[in-house]
mmCIF file with all atom_site columns, C-alpha atoms in Angstrom:
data_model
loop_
_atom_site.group_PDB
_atom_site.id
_atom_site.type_symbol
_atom_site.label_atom_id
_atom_site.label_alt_id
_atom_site.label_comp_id
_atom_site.label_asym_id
_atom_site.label_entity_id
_atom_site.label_seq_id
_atom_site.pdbx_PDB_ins_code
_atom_site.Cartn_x
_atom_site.Cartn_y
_atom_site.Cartn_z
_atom_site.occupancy
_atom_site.B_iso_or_equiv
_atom_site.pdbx_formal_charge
_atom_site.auth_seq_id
_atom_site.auth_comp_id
_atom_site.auth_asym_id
_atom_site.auth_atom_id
_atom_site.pdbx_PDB_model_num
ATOM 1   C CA . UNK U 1 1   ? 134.819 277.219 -13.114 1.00 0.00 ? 1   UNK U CA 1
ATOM 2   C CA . UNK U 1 2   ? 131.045 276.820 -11.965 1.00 0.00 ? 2   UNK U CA 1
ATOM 3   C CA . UNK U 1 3   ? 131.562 279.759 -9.634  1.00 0.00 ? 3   UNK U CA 1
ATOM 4   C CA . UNK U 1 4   ? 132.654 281.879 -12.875 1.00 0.00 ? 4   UNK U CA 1
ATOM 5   C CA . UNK U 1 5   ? 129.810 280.378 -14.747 1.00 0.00 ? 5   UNK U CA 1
ATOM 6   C CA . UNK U 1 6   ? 127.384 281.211 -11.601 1.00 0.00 ? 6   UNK U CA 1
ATOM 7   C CA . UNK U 1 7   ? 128.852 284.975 -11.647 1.00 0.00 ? 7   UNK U CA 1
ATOM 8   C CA . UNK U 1 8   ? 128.242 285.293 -15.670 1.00 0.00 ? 8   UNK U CA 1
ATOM 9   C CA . UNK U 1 9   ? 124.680 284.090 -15.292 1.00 0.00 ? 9   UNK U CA 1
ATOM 10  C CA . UNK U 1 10  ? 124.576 286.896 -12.415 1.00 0.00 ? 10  UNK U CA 1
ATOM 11  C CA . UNK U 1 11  ? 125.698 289.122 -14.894 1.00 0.00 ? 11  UNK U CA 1
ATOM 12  C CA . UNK U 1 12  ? 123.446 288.386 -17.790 1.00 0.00 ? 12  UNK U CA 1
ATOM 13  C CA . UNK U 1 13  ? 119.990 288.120 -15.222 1.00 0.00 ? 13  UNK U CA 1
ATOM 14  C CA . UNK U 1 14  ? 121.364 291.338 -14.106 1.00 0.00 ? 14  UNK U CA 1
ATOM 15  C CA . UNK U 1 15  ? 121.324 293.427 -17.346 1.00 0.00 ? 15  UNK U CA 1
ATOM 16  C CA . UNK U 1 16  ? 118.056 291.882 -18.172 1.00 0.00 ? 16  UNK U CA 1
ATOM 17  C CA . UNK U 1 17  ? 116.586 293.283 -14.991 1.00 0.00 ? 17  UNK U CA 1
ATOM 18  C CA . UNK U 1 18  ? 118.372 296.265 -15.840 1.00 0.00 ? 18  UNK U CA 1
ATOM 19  C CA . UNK U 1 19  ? 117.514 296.706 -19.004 1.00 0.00 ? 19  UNK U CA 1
ATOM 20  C CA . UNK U 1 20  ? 114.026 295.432 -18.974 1.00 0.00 ? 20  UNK U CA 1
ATOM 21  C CA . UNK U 1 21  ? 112.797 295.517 -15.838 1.00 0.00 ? 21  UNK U CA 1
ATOM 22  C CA . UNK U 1 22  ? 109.549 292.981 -14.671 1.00 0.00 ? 22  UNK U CA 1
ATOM 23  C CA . UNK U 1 23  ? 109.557 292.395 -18.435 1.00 0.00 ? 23  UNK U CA 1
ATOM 24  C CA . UNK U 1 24  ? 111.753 288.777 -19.423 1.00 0.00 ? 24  UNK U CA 1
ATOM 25  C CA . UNK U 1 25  ? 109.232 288.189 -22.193 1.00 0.00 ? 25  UNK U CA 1
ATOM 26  C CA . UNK U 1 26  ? 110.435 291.557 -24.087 1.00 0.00 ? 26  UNK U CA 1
ATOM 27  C CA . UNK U 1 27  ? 113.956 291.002 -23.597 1.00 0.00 ? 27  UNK U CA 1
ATOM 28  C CA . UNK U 1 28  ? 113.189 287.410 -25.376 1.00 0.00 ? 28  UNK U CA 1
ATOM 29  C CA . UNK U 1 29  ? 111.728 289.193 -28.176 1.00 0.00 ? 29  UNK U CA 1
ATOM 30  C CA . UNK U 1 30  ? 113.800 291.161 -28.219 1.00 0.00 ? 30  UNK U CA 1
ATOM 31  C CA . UNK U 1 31  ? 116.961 288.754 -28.277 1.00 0.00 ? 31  UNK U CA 1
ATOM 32  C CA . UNK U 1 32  ? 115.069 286.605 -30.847 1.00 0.00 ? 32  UNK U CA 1
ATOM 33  C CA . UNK U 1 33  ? 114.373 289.232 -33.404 1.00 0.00 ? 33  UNK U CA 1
ATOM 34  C CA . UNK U 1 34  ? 118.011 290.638 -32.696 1.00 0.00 ? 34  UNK U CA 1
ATOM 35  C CA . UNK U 1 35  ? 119.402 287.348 -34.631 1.00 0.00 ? 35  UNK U CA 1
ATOM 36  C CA . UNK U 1 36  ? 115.912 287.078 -36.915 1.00 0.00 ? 36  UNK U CA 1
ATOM 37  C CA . UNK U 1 37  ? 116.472 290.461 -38.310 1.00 0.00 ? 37  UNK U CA 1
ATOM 38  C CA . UNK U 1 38  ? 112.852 291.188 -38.460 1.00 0.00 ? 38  UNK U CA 1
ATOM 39  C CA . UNK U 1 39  ? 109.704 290.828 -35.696 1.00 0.00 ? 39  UNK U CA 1
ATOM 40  C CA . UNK U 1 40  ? 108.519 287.895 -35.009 1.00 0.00 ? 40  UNK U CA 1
ATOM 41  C CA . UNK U 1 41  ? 104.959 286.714 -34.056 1.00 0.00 ? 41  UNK U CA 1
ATOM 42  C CA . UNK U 1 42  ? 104.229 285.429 -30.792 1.00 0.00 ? 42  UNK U CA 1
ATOM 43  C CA . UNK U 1 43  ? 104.714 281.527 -31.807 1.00 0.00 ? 43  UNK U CA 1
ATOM 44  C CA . UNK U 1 44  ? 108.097 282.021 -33.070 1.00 0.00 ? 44  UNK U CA 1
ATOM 45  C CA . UNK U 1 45  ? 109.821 283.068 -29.655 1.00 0.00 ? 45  UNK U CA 1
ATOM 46  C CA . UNK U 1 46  ? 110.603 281.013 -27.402 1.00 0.00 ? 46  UNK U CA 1
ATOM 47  C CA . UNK U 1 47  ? 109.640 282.315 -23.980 1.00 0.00 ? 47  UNK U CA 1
ATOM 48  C CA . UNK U 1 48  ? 110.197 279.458 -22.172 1.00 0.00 ? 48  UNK U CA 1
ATOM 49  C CA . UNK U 1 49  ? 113.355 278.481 -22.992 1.00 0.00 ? 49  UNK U CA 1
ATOM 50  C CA . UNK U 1 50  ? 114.502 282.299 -21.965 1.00 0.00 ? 50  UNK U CA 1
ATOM 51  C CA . UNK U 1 51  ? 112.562 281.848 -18.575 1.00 0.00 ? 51  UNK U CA 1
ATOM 52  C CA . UNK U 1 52  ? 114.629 278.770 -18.315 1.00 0.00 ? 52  UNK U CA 1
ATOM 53  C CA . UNK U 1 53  ? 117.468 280.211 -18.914 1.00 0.00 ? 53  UNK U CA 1
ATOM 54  C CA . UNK U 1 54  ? 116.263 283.464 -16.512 1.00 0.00 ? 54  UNK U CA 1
ATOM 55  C CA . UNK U 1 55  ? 115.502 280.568 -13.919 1.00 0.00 ? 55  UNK U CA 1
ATOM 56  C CA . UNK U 1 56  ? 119.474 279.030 -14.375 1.00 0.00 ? 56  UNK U CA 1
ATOM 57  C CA . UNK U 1 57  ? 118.273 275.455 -15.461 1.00 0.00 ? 57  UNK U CA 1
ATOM 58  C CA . UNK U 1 58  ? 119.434 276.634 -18.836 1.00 0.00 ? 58  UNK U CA 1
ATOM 59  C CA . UNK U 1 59  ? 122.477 278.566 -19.719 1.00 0.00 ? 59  UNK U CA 1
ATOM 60  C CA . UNK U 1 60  ? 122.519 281.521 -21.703 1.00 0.00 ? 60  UNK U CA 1
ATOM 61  C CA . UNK U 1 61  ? 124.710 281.407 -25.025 1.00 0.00 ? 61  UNK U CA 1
ATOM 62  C CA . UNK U 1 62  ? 126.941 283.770 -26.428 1.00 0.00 ? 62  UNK U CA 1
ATOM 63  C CA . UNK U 1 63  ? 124.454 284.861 -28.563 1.00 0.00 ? 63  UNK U CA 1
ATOM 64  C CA . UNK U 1 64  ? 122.042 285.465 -26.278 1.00 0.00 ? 64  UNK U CA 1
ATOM 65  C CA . UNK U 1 65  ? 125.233 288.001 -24.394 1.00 0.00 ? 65  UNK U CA 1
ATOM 66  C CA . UNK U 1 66  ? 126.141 289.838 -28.178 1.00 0.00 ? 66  UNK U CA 1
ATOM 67  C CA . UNK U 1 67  ? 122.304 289.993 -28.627 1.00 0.00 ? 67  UNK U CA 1
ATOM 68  C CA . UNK U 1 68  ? 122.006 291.774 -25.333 1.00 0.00 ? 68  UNK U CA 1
ATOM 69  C CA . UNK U 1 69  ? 125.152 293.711 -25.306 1.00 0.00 ? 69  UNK U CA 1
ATOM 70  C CA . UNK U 1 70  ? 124.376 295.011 -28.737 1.00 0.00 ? 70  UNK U CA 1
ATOM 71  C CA . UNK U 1 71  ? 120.676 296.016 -27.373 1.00 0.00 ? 71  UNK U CA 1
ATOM 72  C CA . UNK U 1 72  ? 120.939 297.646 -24.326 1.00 0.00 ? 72  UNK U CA 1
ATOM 73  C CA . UNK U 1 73  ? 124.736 299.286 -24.986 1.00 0.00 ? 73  UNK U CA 1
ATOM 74  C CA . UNK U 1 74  ? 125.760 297.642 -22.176 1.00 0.00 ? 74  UNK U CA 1
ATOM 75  C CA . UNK U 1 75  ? 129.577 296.333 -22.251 1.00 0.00 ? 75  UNK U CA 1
ATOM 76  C CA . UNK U 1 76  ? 129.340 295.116 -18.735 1.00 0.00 ? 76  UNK U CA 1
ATOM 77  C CA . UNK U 1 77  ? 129.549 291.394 -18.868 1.00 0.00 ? 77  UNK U CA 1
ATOM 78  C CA . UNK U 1 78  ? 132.671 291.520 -21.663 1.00 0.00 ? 78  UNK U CA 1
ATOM 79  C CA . UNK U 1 79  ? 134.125 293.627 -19.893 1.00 0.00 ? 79  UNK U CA 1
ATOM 80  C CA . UNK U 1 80  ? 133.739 291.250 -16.802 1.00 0.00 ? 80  UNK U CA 1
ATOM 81  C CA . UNK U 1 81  ? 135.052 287.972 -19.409 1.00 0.00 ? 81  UNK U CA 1
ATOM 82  C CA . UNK U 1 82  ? 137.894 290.404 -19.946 1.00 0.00 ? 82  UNK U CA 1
ATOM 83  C CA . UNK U 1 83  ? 138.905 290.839 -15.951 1.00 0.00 ? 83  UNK U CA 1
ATOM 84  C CA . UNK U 1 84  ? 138.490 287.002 -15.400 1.00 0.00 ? 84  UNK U CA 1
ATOM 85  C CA . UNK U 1 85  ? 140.352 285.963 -18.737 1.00 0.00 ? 85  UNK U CA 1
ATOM 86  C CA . UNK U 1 86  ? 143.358 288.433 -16.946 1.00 0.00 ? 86  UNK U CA 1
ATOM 87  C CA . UNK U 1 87  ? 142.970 287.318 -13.613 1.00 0.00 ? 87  UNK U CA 1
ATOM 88  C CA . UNK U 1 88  ? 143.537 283.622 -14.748 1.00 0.00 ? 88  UNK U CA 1
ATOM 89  C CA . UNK U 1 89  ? 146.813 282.044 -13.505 1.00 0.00 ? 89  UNK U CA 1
ATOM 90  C CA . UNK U 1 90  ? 149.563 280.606 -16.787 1.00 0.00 ? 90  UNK U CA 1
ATOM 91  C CA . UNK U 1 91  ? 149.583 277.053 -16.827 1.00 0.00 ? 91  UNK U CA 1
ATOM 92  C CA . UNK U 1 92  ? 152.031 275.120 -14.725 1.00 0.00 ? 92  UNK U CA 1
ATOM 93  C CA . UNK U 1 93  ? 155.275 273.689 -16.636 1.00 0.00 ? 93  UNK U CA 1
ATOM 94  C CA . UNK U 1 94  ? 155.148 269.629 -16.234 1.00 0.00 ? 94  UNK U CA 1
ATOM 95  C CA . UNK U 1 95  ? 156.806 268.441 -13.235 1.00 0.00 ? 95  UNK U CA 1
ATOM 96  C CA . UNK U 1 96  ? 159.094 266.254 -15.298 1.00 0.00 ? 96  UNK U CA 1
ATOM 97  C CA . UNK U 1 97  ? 160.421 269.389 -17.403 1.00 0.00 ? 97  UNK U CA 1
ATOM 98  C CA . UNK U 1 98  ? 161.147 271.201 -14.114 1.00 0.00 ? 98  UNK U CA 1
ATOM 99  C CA . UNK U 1 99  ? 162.920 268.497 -12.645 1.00 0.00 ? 99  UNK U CA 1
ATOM 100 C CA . UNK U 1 100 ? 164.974 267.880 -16.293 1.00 0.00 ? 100 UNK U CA 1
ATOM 101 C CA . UNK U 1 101 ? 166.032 271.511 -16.091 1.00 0.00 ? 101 UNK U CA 1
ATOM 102 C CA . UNK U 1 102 ? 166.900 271.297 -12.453 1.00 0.00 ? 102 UNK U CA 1
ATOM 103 C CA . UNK U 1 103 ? 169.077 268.219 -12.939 1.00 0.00 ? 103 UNK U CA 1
ATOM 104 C CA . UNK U 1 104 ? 171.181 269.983 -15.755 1.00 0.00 ? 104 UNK U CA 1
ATOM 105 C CA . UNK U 1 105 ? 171.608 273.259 -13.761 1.00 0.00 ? 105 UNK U CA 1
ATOM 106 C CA . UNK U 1 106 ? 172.511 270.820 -10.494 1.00 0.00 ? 106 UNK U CA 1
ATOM 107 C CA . UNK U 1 107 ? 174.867 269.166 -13.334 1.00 0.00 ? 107 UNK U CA 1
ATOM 108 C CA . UNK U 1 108 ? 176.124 272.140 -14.292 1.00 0.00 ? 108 UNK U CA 1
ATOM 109 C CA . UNK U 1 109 ? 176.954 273.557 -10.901 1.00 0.00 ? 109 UNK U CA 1
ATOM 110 C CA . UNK U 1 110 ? 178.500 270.564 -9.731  1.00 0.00 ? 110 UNK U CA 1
ATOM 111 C CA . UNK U 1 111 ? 181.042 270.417 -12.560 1.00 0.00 ? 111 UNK U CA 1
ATOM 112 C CA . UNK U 1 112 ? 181.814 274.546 -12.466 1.00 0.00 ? 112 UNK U CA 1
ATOM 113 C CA . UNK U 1 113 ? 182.589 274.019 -8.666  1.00 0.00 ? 113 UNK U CA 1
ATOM 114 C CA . UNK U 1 114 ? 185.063 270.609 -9.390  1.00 0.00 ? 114 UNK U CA 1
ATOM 115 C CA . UNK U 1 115 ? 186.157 271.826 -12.565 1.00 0.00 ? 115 UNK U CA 1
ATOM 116 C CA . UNK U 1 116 ? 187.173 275.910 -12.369 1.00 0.00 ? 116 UNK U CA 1
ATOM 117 C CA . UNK U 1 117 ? 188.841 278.339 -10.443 1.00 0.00 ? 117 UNK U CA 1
ATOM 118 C CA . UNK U 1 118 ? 186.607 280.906 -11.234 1.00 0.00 ? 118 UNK U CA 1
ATOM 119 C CA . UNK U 1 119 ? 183.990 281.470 -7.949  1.00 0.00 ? 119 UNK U CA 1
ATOM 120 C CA . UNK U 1 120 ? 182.192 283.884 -10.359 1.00 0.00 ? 120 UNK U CA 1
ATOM 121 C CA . UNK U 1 121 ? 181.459 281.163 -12.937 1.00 0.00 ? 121 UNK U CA 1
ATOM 122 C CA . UNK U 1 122 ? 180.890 278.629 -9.775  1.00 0.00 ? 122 UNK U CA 1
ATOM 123 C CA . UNK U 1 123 ? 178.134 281.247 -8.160  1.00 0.00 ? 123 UNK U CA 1
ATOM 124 C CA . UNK U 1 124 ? 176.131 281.760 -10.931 1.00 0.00 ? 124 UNK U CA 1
ATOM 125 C CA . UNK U 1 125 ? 175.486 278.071 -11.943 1.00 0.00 ? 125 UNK U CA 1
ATOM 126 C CA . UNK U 1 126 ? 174.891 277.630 -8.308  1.00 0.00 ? 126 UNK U CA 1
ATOM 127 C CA . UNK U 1 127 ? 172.333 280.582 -8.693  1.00 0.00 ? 127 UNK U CA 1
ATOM 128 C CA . UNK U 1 128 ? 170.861 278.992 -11.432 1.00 0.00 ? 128 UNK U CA 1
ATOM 129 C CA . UNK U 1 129 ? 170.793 275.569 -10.278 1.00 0.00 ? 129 UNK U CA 1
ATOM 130 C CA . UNK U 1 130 ? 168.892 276.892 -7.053  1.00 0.00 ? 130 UNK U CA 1
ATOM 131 C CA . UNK U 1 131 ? 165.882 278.621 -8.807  1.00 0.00 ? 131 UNK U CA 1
ATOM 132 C CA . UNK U 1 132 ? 165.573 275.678 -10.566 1.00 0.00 ? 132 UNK U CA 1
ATOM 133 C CA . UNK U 1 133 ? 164.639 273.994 -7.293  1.00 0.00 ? 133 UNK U CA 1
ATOM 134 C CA . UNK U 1 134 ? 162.969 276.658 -6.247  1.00 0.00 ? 134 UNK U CA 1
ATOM 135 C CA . UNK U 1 135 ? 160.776 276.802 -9.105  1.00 0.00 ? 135 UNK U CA 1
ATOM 136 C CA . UNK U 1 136 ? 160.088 272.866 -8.702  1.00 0.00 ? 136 UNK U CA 1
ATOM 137 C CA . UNK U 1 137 ? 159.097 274.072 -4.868  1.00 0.00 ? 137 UNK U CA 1
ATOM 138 C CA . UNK U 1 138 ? 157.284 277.129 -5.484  1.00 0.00 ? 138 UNK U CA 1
ATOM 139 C CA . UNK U 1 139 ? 154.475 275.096 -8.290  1.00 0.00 ? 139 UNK U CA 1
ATOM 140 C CA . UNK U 1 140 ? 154.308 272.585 -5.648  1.00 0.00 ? 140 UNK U CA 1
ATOM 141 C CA . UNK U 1 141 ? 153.015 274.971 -3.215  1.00 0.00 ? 141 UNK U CA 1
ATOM 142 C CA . UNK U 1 142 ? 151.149 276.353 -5.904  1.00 0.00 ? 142 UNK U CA 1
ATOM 143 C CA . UNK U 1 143 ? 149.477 273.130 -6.576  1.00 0.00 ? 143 UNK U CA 1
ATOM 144 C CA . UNK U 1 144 ? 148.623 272.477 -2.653  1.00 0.00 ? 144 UNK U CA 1
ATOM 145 C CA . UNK U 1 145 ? 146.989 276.105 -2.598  1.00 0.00 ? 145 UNK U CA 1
ATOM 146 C CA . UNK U 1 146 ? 145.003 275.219 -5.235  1.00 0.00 ? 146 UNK U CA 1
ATOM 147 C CA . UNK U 1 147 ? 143.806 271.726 -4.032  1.00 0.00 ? 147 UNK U CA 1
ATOM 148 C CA . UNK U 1 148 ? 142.868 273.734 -0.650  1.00 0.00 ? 148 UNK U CA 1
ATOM 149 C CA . UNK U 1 149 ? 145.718 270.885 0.908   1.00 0.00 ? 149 UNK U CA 1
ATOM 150 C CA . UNK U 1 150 ? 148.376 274.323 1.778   1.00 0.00 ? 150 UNK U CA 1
#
C-alpha cells in the first residue's frame, strides 16, 4: 500500500508540474478557489500546506485530485486508481472454509468409491475432492508469495 500511495503522490506532483509548471502557488489558488467558488485573497490560501503536501510530508486529498482533474482536464491519475483498483488480487477464502469444503468433497469421494458401482460417479467426486485440496495448496502458495517466504 505505501508504494501505491508513493506512485499517486507521483501522479498528483506530476500534473501539477504539468499543468503549472515552476508555479505550486497558482495551482494552490487555484485548487482553493476551485472548492471556494469565487477568488480568494492572498490570506485565505493556504500555500504552505500545498507546499507540504508538494514536499510529501502531507498527503494530498481527494479533493485536492477532483479539484485538479476538473482544472487541468486531465483524467490521468483516475484513470491510474482505475488500473490499480483492477490489478488488485480477490480476497483469499478463510483457511477453515477451504478445509470444511475439502473434508466434505474427501467425504464424499470416499463414500462414492465404497458405496457405487458407477466409476463415473466415483471420478468426479474424486475430481472434486482434489481441487478442493488443490485450492487449499494453491492460497497457501499464494500466501508465501506474498509474504516474500515462496
Amino acid at each position: 500500500m505505501a508504494d501505491q500511495r508513493a506512485y499517486l503522490h507521483t501522479l498528483v506532483r506530476g500534473t501539477v508540474a504539468k499543468h503549472f509548471p515552476g508555479k505550486q502557488n497558482c495551482a494552490a489558488r487555484e485548487i482553493a478557489e476551485f472548492w471556494a467558488g469565487r477568488e480568494l485573497e492572498d490570506h485565505e490560501v493556504d500555500y504552505g500546506g500545498f507546499s507540504r503536501k508538494m514536499k510529501g510530508s502531507r498527503e494530498f486529498t481527494l479533493n485536492d485530485v477532483v479539484a485538479l482533474m476538473s482544472i487541468t482536464g486531465s483524467r490521468r491519475i483516475i484513470t491510474v486508481l482505475q488500473q490499480m483498483q483492477d490489478q488488485m488480487q480477490t480476497p483469499l477464502e478463510p483457511r477453515e472454509a477451504l478445509a470444511a469444503a475439502a473434508a466434505k468433497e474427501a467425504g464424499e469421494a470416499v463414500a462414492a468409491a465404497i458405496g457405487t458401482h458407477n466409476h463415473a460417479t466415483v471420478a468426479k467426486e474424486a475430481g472434486d475432492a482434489e481441487q478442493a485440496f488443490r485450492r487449499i495448496r494453491e492460497q497457501a502458495e499464494a500466501e508465501l508469495g506474498a509474504k516474500g517466504q515462496g
